[in-house]
PDB file of C-alpha atoms in Angstrom:
ATOM      1  CA  UNK A  13     -12.061 158.917  85.639  1.00  0.00           C
ATOM      2  CA  UNK A  14     -10.655 155.449  86.440  1.00  0.00           C
ATOM      3  CA  UNK A  15     -13.722 153.797  84.952  1.00  0.00           C
ATOM      4  CA  UNK A  16     -13.421 155.851  81.768  1.00  0.00           C
ATOM      5  CA  UNK A  17      -9.767 154.950  81.389  1.00  0.00           C
ATOM      6  CA  UNK A  18     -10.530 151.264  81.845  1.00  0.00           C
ATOM      7  CA  UNK A  19     -13.217 151.250  79.154  1.00  0.00           C
ATOM      8  CA  UNK A  20     -10.969 153.227  76.789  1.00  0.00           C
ATOM      9  CA  UNK A  21      -8.238 150.630  77.225  1.00  0.00           C
ATOM     10  CA  UNK A  22     -10.722 147.807  76.677  1.00  0.00           C
ATOM     11  CA  UNK A  23     -12.079 149.415  73.513  1.00  0.00           C
ATOM     12  CA  UNK A  24      -8.533 149.908  72.249  1.00  0.00           C
ATOM     13  CA  UNK A  25      -7.753 146.233  72.812  1.00  0.00           C
ATOM     14  CA  UNK A  26     -10.911 145.146  70.992  1.00  0.00           C
ATOM     15  CA  UNK A  27     -10.172 147.450  68.027  1.00  0.00           C
ATOM     16  CA  UNK A  28      -6.598 146.166  67.793  1.00  0.00           C
ATOM     17  CA  UNK A  29      -7.813 142.577  68.069  1.00  0.00           C
ATOM     18  CA  UNK A  30      -9.994 142.943  64.976  1.00  0.00           C
ATOM     19  CA  UNK A  31      -6.972 143.502  62.708  1.00  0.00           C
ATOM     20  CA  UNK A  32      -5.926 140.466  60.676  1.00  0.00           C
ATOM     21  CA  UNK A  33      -2.859 138.708  62.087  1.00  0.00           C
ATOM     22  CA  UNK A  34       0.185 137.606  60.131  1.00  0.00           C
ATOM     23  CA  UNK A  35       0.957 133.909  59.724  1.00  0.00           C
ATOM     24  CA  UNK A  36       2.582 132.684  62.949  1.00  0.00           C
ATOM     25  CA  UNK A  37       5.984 130.985  62.983  1.00  0.00           C
ATOM     26  CA  UNK A  38       6.213 127.215  62.665  1.00  0.00           C
ATOM     27  CA  UNK A  39       6.708 125.716  66.120  1.00  0.00           C
ATOM     28  CA  UNK A  40       8.880 122.577  66.113  1.00  0.00           C
ATOM     29  CA  UNK A  41       9.030 120.627  69.370  1.00  0.00           C
ATOM     30  CA  UNK A  42      11.805 118.071  69.791  1.00  0.00           C
ATOM     31  CA  UNK A  43      11.302 115.552  72.594  1.00  0.00           C
ATOM     32  CA  UNK A  44      14.678 114.174  73.545  1.00  0.00           C
ATOM     33  CA  UNK A  45      16.872 112.995  76.416  1.00  0.00           C
ATOM     34  CA  UNK A  46      20.572 113.248  77.116  1.00  0.00           C
ATOM     35  CA  UNK A  47      20.591 109.526  77.908  1.00  0.00           C
ATOM     36  CA  UNK A  48      19.004 108.567  74.573  1.00  0.00           C
ATOM     37  CA  UNK A  49      21.622 107.009  72.310  1.00  0.00           C
ATOM     38  CA  UNK A  50      19.738 107.860  69.088  1.00  0.00           C
ATOM     39  CA  UNK A  51      18.933 111.489  69.950  1.00  0.00           C
ATOM     40  CA  UNK A  52      22.227 113.178  69.109  1.00  0.00           C
ATOM     41  CA  UNK A  53      21.535 113.583  65.401  1.00  0.00           C
ATOM     42  CA  UNK A  54      18.087 115.067  66.090  1.00  0.00           C
ATOM     43  CA  UNK A  55      19.532 117.651  68.503  1.00  0.00           C
ATOM     44  CA  UNK A  56      22.273 118.525  66.017  1.00  0.00           C
ATOM     45  CA  UNK A  57      19.736 119.019  63.214  1.00  0.00           C
ATOM     46  CA  UNK A  58      17.658 121.347  65.373  1.00  0.00           C
ATOM     47  CA  UNK A  59      20.728 123.370  66.336  1.00  0.00           C
ATOM     48  CA  UNK A  60      22.252 123.618  62.866  1.00  0.00           C
ATOM     49  CA  UNK A  61      19.390 123.478  60.354  1.00  0.00           C
ATOM     50  CA  UNK A  62      16.295 124.807  62.142  1.00  0.00           C
ATOM     51  CA  UNK A  63      17.283 127.275  64.855  1.00  0.00           C
ATOM     52  CA  UNK A  64      18.367 130.017  62.446  1.00  0.00           C
ATOM     53  CA  UNK A  65      15.326 129.909  60.151  1.00  0.00           C
ATOM     54  CA  UNK A  66      13.375 133.119  60.678  1.00  0.00           C
ATOM     55  CA  UNK A  67       9.912 131.586  60.356  1.00  0.00           C
ATOM     56  CA  UNK A  68      10.650 128.563  62.558  1.00  0.00           C
ATOM     57  CA  UNK A  69      10.878 128.319  66.355  1.00  0.00           C
ATOM     58  CA  UNK A  70      12.441 124.987  67.331  1.00  0.00           C
ATOM     59  CA  UNK A  71      12.220 123.931  70.974  1.00  0.00           C
ATOM     60  CA  UNK A  72      14.103 121.231  72.858  1.00  0.00           C
ATOM     61  CA  UNK A  73      11.949 119.516  75.475  1.00  0.00           C
ATOM     62  CA  UNK A  74      14.032 117.181  77.638  1.00  0.00           C
ATOM     63  CA  UNK A  75      12.045 114.291  79.129  1.00  0.00           C
ATOM     64  CA  UNK A  76      12.789 112.338  82.277  1.00  0.00           C
ATOM     65  CA  UNK A  77      11.449 108.855  81.549  1.00  0.00           C
ATOM     66  CA  UNK A  78      14.870 107.544  80.444  1.00  0.00           C
ATOM     67  CA  UNK A  79      16.613 108.692  83.639  1.00  0.00           C
ATOM     68  CA  UNK A  80      16.429 105.155  85.046  1.00  0.00           C
ATOM     69  CA  UNK A  81      18.986 104.017  82.432  1.00  0.00           C
ATOM     70  CA  UNK A  82      21.755 105.629  84.452  1.00  0.00           C
ATOM     71  CA  UNK A  83      21.905 109.326  83.528  1.00  0.00           C
ATOM     72  CA  UNK A  84      19.560 111.975  84.923  1.00  0.00           C
ATOM     73  CA  UNK A  85      18.869 114.533  82.208  1.00  0.00           C
ATOM     74  CA  UNK A  86      20.010 117.923  83.477  1.00  0.00           C
ATOM     75  CA  UNK A  87      17.180 119.847  81.744  1.00  0.00           C
ATOM     76  CA  UNK A  88      14.270 117.416  82.097  1.00  0.00           C
ATOM     77  CA  UNK A  89      11.038 118.393  83.830  1.00  0.00           C
ATOM     78  CA  UNK A  90       7.999 116.215  84.447  1.00  0.00           C
ATOM     79  CA  UNK A  91       5.541 118.578  82.690  1.00  0.00           C
ATOM     80  CA  UNK A  92       7.502 118.192  79.440  1.00  0.00           C
ATOM     81  CA  UNK A  93       6.730 114.468  79.305  1.00  0.00           C
ATOM     82  CA  UNK A  94       3.104 115.248  80.222  1.00  0.00           C
ATOM     83  CA  UNK A  95       2.914 117.560  77.213  1.00  0.00           C
ATOM     84  CA  UNK A  96       4.328 114.839  74.982  1.00  0.00           C
ATOM     85  CA  UNK A  97       1.776 112.336  76.314  1.00  0.00           C
ATOM     86  CA  UNK A  98      -1.035 114.754  75.464  1.00  0.00           C
ATOM     87  CA  UNK A  99       0.267 114.862  71.890  1.00  0.00           C
ATOM     88  CA  UNK A 100       0.431 111.064  71.791  1.00  0.00           C
ATOM     89  CA  UNK A 101      -3.268 110.886  72.657  1.00  0.00           C
ATOM     90  CA  UNK A 102      -4.225 113.506  70.065  1.00  0.00           C
ATOM     91  CA  UNK A 103      -2.043 112.179  67.253  1.00  0.00           C
ATOM     92  CA  UNK A 104      -2.737 108.494  67.772  1.00  0.00           C
ATOM     93  CA  UNK A 105       0.762 107.503  68.902  1.00  0.00           C
ATOM     94  CA  UNK A 106       0.751 104.313  70.969  1.00  0.00           C
ATOM     95  CA  UNK A 107       3.409 105.476  73.429  1.00  0.00           C
ATOM     96  CA  UNK A 108       5.876 108.311  73.917  1.00  0.00           C
ATOM     97  CA  UNK A 109       9.361 107.928  72.506  1.00  0.00           C
ATOM     98  CA  UNK A 110      12.543 109.838  71.718  1.00  0.00           C
ATOM     99  CA  UNK A 111      13.625 111.483  69.547  1.00  0.00           C
ATOM    100  CA  UNK A 112      10.222 112.719  68.410  1.00  0.00           C
ATOM    101  CA  UNK A 113       9.318 115.946  66.637  1.00  0.00           C
ATOM    102  CA  UNK A 114       5.862 117.527  66.803  1.00  0.00           C
ATOM    103  CA  UNK A 115       5.188 120.373  64.354  1.00  0.00           C
ATOM    104  CA  UNK A 116       2.544 122.978  65.237  1.00  0.00           C
ATOM    105  CA  UNK A 117       0.705 120.357  67.293  1.00  0.00           C
ATOM    106  CA  UNK A 118      -0.584 118.910  64.026  1.00  0.00           C
ATOM    107  CA  UNK A 119       1.870 116.235  62.912  1.00  0.00           C
ATOM    108  CA  UNK A 120       4.681 114.160  64.370  1.00  0.00           C
ATOM    109  CA  UNK A 121       7.586 112.071  63.144  1.00  0.00           C
ATOM    110  CA  UNK A 122      10.554 110.166  64.527  1.00  0.00           C
ATOM    111  CA  UNK A 123      13.361 112.728  64.465  1.00  0.00           C
ATOM    112  CA  UNK A 124      16.204 110.385  63.592  1.00  0.00           C
ATOM    113  CA  UNK A 125      16.140 111.613  59.969  1.00  0.00           C
ATOM    114  CA  UNK A 126      16.452 115.344  59.383  1.00  0.00           C
ATOM    115  CA  UNK A 127      14.814 115.066  55.962  1.00  0.00           C
ATOM    116  CA  UNK A 128      11.602 113.780  57.546  1.00  0.00           C
ATOM    117  CA  UNK A 129      11.562 116.708  59.966  1.00  0.00           C
ATOM    118  CA  UNK A 130      12.229 119.220  57.181  1.00  0.00           C
ATOM    119  CA  UNK A 131       9.337 117.782  55.163  1.00  0.00           C
ATOM    120  CA  UNK A 132       6.914 118.398  58.038  1.00  0.00           C
ATOM    121  CA  UNK A 133       8.224 121.939  58.476  1.00  0.00           C
ATOM    122  CA  UNK A 134       7.743 122.723  54.783  1.00  0.00           C
ATOM    123  CA  UNK A 135       4.212 121.348  54.921  1.00  0.00           C
ATOM    124  CA  UNK A 136       3.402 123.424  57.992  1.00  0.00           C
ATOM    125  CA  UNK A 137       4.027 126.621  56.045  1.00  0.00           C
ATOM    126  CA  UNK A 138       0.931 125.784  53.997  1.00  0.00           C
ATOM    127  CA  UNK A 139      -1.449 124.924  56.841  1.00  0.00           C
ATOM    128  CA  UNK A 140      -4.612 127.052  56.840  1.00  0.00           C
ATOM    129  CA  UNK A 141      -3.956 129.885  59.308  1.00  0.00           C
ATOM    130  CA  UNK A 142      -6.355 132.260  61.033  1.00  0.00           C
ATOM    131  CA  UNK A 143      -4.394 133.246  64.151  1.00  0.00           C
ATOM    132  CA  UNK A 144      -5.467 135.791  66.746  1.00  0.00           C
ATOM    133  CA  UNK A 145      -3.403 138.953  67.031  1.00  0.00           C
ATOM    134  CA  UNK A 146      -0.778 138.542  69.758  1.00  0.00           C
ATOM    135  CA  UNK A 147       1.734 140.978  71.207  1.00  0.00           C
ATOM    136  CA  UNK A 148       3.812 141.546  74.318  1.00  0.00           C
ATOM    137  CA  UNK A 149       3.292 144.615  76.478  1.00  0.00           C
ATOM    138  CA  UNK A 150       5.910 146.511  78.416  1.00  0.00           C
ATOM    139  CA  UNK A 151       4.219 145.687  81.734  1.00  0.00           C
ATOM    140  CA  UNK A 152       5.059 141.964  81.535  1.00  0.00           C
ATOM    141  CA  UNK A 153       1.739 141.034  80.017  1.00  0.00           C
ATOM    142  CA  UNK A 154       0.679 139.517  76.720  1.00  0.00           C
ATOM    143  CA  UNK A 155      -2.363 140.656  74.753  1.00  0.00           C
ATOM    144  CA  UNK A 156      -4.329 138.157  72.672  1.00  0.00           C
ATOM    145  CA  UNK A 157      -6.983 139.292  70.250  1.00  0.00           C
ATOM    146  CA  UNK A 158     -10.272 137.813  69.159  1.00  0.00           C
ATOM    147  CA  UNK A 159     -10.664 134.885  66.804  1.00  0.00           C
ATOM    148  CA  UNK A 160     -12.308 131.562  66.209  1.00  0.00           C
ATOM    149  CA  UNK A 161     -11.725 129.200  69.126  1.00  0.00           C
ATOM    150  CA  UNK A 162     -11.641 125.474  68.266  1.00  0.00           C
ATOM    151  CA  UNK A 163     -14.190 122.966  69.476  1.00  0.00           C
ATOM    152  CA  UNK A 164     -13.147 121.945  72.958  1.00  0.00           C
ATOM    153  CA  UNK A 165     -11.567 125.313  73.672  1.00  0.00           C
ATOM    154  CA  UNK A 166      -8.019 126.612  73.615  1.00  0.00           C
ATOM    155  CA  UNK A 167      -5.253 127.276  76.099  1.00  0.00           C
ATOM    156  CA  UNK A 168      -2.531 129.894  76.410  1.00  0.00           C
ATOM    157  CA  UNK A 169       0.942 128.540  77.172  1.00  0.00           C
ATOM    158  CA  UNK A 170       4.147 130.275  78.192  1.00  0.00           C
ATOM    159  CA  UNK A 171       7.415 128.708  77.025  1.00  0.00           C
ATOM    160  CA  UNK A 172      10.783 130.122  78.033  1.00  0.00           C
ATOM    161  CA  UNK A 173      13.868 128.678  76.413  1.00  0.00           C
ATOM    162  CA  UNK A 174      17.607 129.302  76.299  1.00  0.00           C
ATOM    163  CA  UNK A 175      18.634 130.249  72.737  1.00  0.00           C
ATOM    164  CA  UNK A 176      22.294 129.509  73.430  1.00  0.00           C
ATOM    165  CA  UNK A 177      24.011 126.251  72.574  1.00  0.00           C
ATOM    166  CA  UNK A 178      24.382 123.924  75.556  1.00  0.00           C
ATOM    167  CA  UNK A 179      27.162 121.338  75.801  1.00  0.00           C
ATOM    168  CA  UNK A 180      26.582 118.577  78.347  1.00  0.00           C
ATOM    169  CA  UNK A 181      29.106 115.890  79.246  1.00  0.00           C
ATOM    170  CA  UNK A 182      27.167 112.669  79.869  1.00  0.00           C
ATOM    171  CA  UNK A 183      28.902 110.588  82.536  1.00  0.00           C
ATOM    172  CA  UNK A 184      26.711 107.489  82.696  1.00  0.00           C
ATOM    173  CA  UNK A 185      24.141 105.480  80.759  1.00  0.00           C
ATOM    174  CA  UNK A 186      24.030 104.805  77.017  1.00  0.00           C
ATOM    175  CA  UNK A 187      25.825 108.062  76.142  1.00  0.00           C
ATOM    176  CA  UNK A 188      28.527 107.757  78.760  1.00  0.00           C
ATOM    177  CA  UNK A 189      31.656 109.604  77.725  1.00  0.00           C
ATOM    178  CA  UNK A 190      29.906 111.587  74.983  1.00  0.00           C
ATOM    179  CA  UNK A 191      29.077 115.282  74.746  1.00  0.00           C
ATOM    180  CA  UNK A 192      25.450 116.163  73.990  1.00  0.00           C
ATOM    181  CA  UNK A 193      24.931 119.476  72.163  1.00  0.00           C
ATOM    182  CA  UNK A 194      21.493 121.089  72.545  1.00  0.00           C
ATOM    183  CA  UNK A 195      19.975 124.433  71.591  1.00  0.00           C
ATOM    184  CA  UNK A 196      16.737 126.270  72.436  1.00  0.00           C
ATOM    185  CA  UNK A 197      16.406 124.179  75.589  1.00  0.00           C
ATOM    186  CA  UNK A 198      13.065 124.788  77.305  1.00  0.00           C
ATOM    187  CA  UNK A 199      13.503 125.924  80.904  1.00  0.00           C
ATOM    188  CA  UNK A 200       9.941 126.956  81.799  1.00  0.00           C
ATOM    189  CA  UNK A 201       6.497 125.767  80.694  1.00  0.00           C
ATOM    190  CA  UNK A 202       3.351 127.222  82.246  1.00  0.00           C
ATOM    191  CA  UNK A 203      -0.321 127.308  81.328  1.00  0.00           C
ATOM    192  CA  UNK A 204      -1.471 130.932  81.560  1.00  0.00           C
ATOM    193  CA  UNK A 205      -5.182 130.424  81.061  1.00  0.00           C
ATOM    194  CA  UNK A 206      -7.993 129.612  78.656  1.00  0.00           C
ATOM    195  CA  UNK A 207      -8.820 131.452  75.427  1.00  0.00           C
ATOM    196  CA  UNK A 208     -12.427 131.421  74.247  1.00  0.00           C
ATOM    197  CA  UNK A 209     -12.082 133.607  71.170  1.00  0.00           C
ATOM    198  CA  UNK A 210     -12.392 136.937  73.004  1.00  0.00           C
ATOM    199  CA  UNK A 211      -9.626 139.511  73.626  1.00  0.00           C
ATOM    200  CA  UNK A 212      -7.506 138.563  76.596  1.00  0.00           C
ATOM    201  CA  UNK A 213      -4.756 140.198  78.636  1.00  0.00           C
ATOM    202  CA  UNK A 214      -2.557 137.907  80.752  1.00  0.00           C
ATOM    203  CA  UNK A 215       0.315 138.591  83.103  1.00  0.00           C
ATOM    204  CA  UNK A 216       3.555 136.680  82.537  1.00  0.00           C
ATOM    205  CA  UNK A 217       5.241 134.977  85.506  1.00  0.00           C
ATOM    206  CA  UNK A 218       8.849 135.763  86.337  1.00  0.00           C
ATOM    207  CA  UNK A 219      11.521 133.954  84.372  1.00  0.00           C
ATOM    208  CA  UNK A 220      13.579 131.363  86.288  1.00  0.00           C
ATOM    209  CA  UNK A 221      16.833 132.900  85.017  1.00  0.00           C
ATOM    210  CA  UNK A 222      18.124 135.699  82.794  1.00  0.00           C
ATOM    211  CA  UNK A 223      18.908 135.383  79.090  1.00  0.00           C
ATOM    212  CA  UNK A 224      15.842 133.340  78.133  1.00  0.00           C
ATOM    213  CA  UNK A 225      13.630 133.880  75.090  1.00  0.00           C
ATOM    214  CA  UNK A 226       9.877 133.991  75.681  1.00  0.00           C
ATOM    215  CA  UNK A 227       7.232 132.302  73.537  1.00  0.00           C
ATOM    216  CA  UNK A 228       3.486 132.460  74.084  1.00  0.00           C
ATOM    217  CA  UNK A 229       1.247 129.940  72.325  1.00  0.00           C
ATOM    218  CA  UNK A 230      -2.490 129.759  71.771  1.00  0.00           C
ATOM    219  CA  UNK A 231      -3.254 126.078  71.338  1.00  0.00           C
ATOM    220  CA  UNK A 232      -6.198 123.723  71.193  1.00  0.00           C
ATOM    221  CA  UNK A 233      -6.863 122.189  74.582  1.00  0.00           C
ATOM    222  CA  UNK A 234      -5.149 118.963  75.556  1.00  0.00           C
ATOM    223  CA  UNK A 235      -2.376 119.006  72.980  1.00  0.00           C
ATOM    224  CA  UNK A 236      -4.322 120.390  70.039  1.00  0.00           C
ATOM    225  CA  UNK A 237      -3.219 122.443  67.058  1.00  0.00           C
ATOM    226  CA  UNK A 238      -1.145 125.561  67.705  1.00  0.00           C
ATOM    227  CA  UNK A 239      -3.305 128.464  66.534  1.00  0.00           C
ATOM    228  CA  UNK A 240      -1.019 131.407  67.223  1.00  0.00           C
ATOM    229  CA  UNK A 241       2.447 132.199  68.553  1.00  0.00           C
ATOM    230  CA  UNK A 242       4.454 135.263  69.476  1.00  0.00           C
ATOM    231  CA  UNK A 243       8.117 135.279  70.522  1.00  0.00           C
ATOM    232  CA  UNK A 244      10.326 137.758  72.340  1.00  0.00           C
ATOM    233  CA  UNK A 245      14.117 137.478  72.495  1.00  0.00           C
ATOM    234  CA  UNK A 246      16.133 138.677  75.519  1.00  0.00           C
TER     235      UNK A 246
END
């Protein structure tokens, strides 16, 4: 009886996975730091111009490599800078910098000019898309359907971010005495596993705090193109 139920569930997942998926949202990653004097405009553009677009998911990744200038970023985590370095290798960027925007893992630009960011976002809406079906389950798992995996393989990433606006008073460094306003600040980044083009069911780890939105990405290994995305709001 247990074996029959398991195979029925597996067949159901495979049948669901064969259905064509809708175009995923455009994922915009802003790499920034509270101690970066030129980052304020980029954070403001994300909060005011991108965060409310229905087909765009902007994310604020705070990096820690400017902490030595006198202000320790309150949201920075080492893995965020590691993710940015992986993009630098893939996209041919000589070294990491802030503010930088990466769109769908395919293109990057300095984020000091909102028009340049908007141009990449508009272009991303026309990228060829063949995403796997993705959906959240009530038992704290995510289901990923079948599809064409890229050369080199793909990875499944969990991103949890705070959709609320964050106001931070910077008390030292280049932005001393200024308030930094950030939105969609990433609080958790975890690799869930590998995706090889076959249906997959993965359990989500616990969130570090309440009120966070959840995003799951299927992405080419080592900072490759984002192939699929599914988001869940609190």
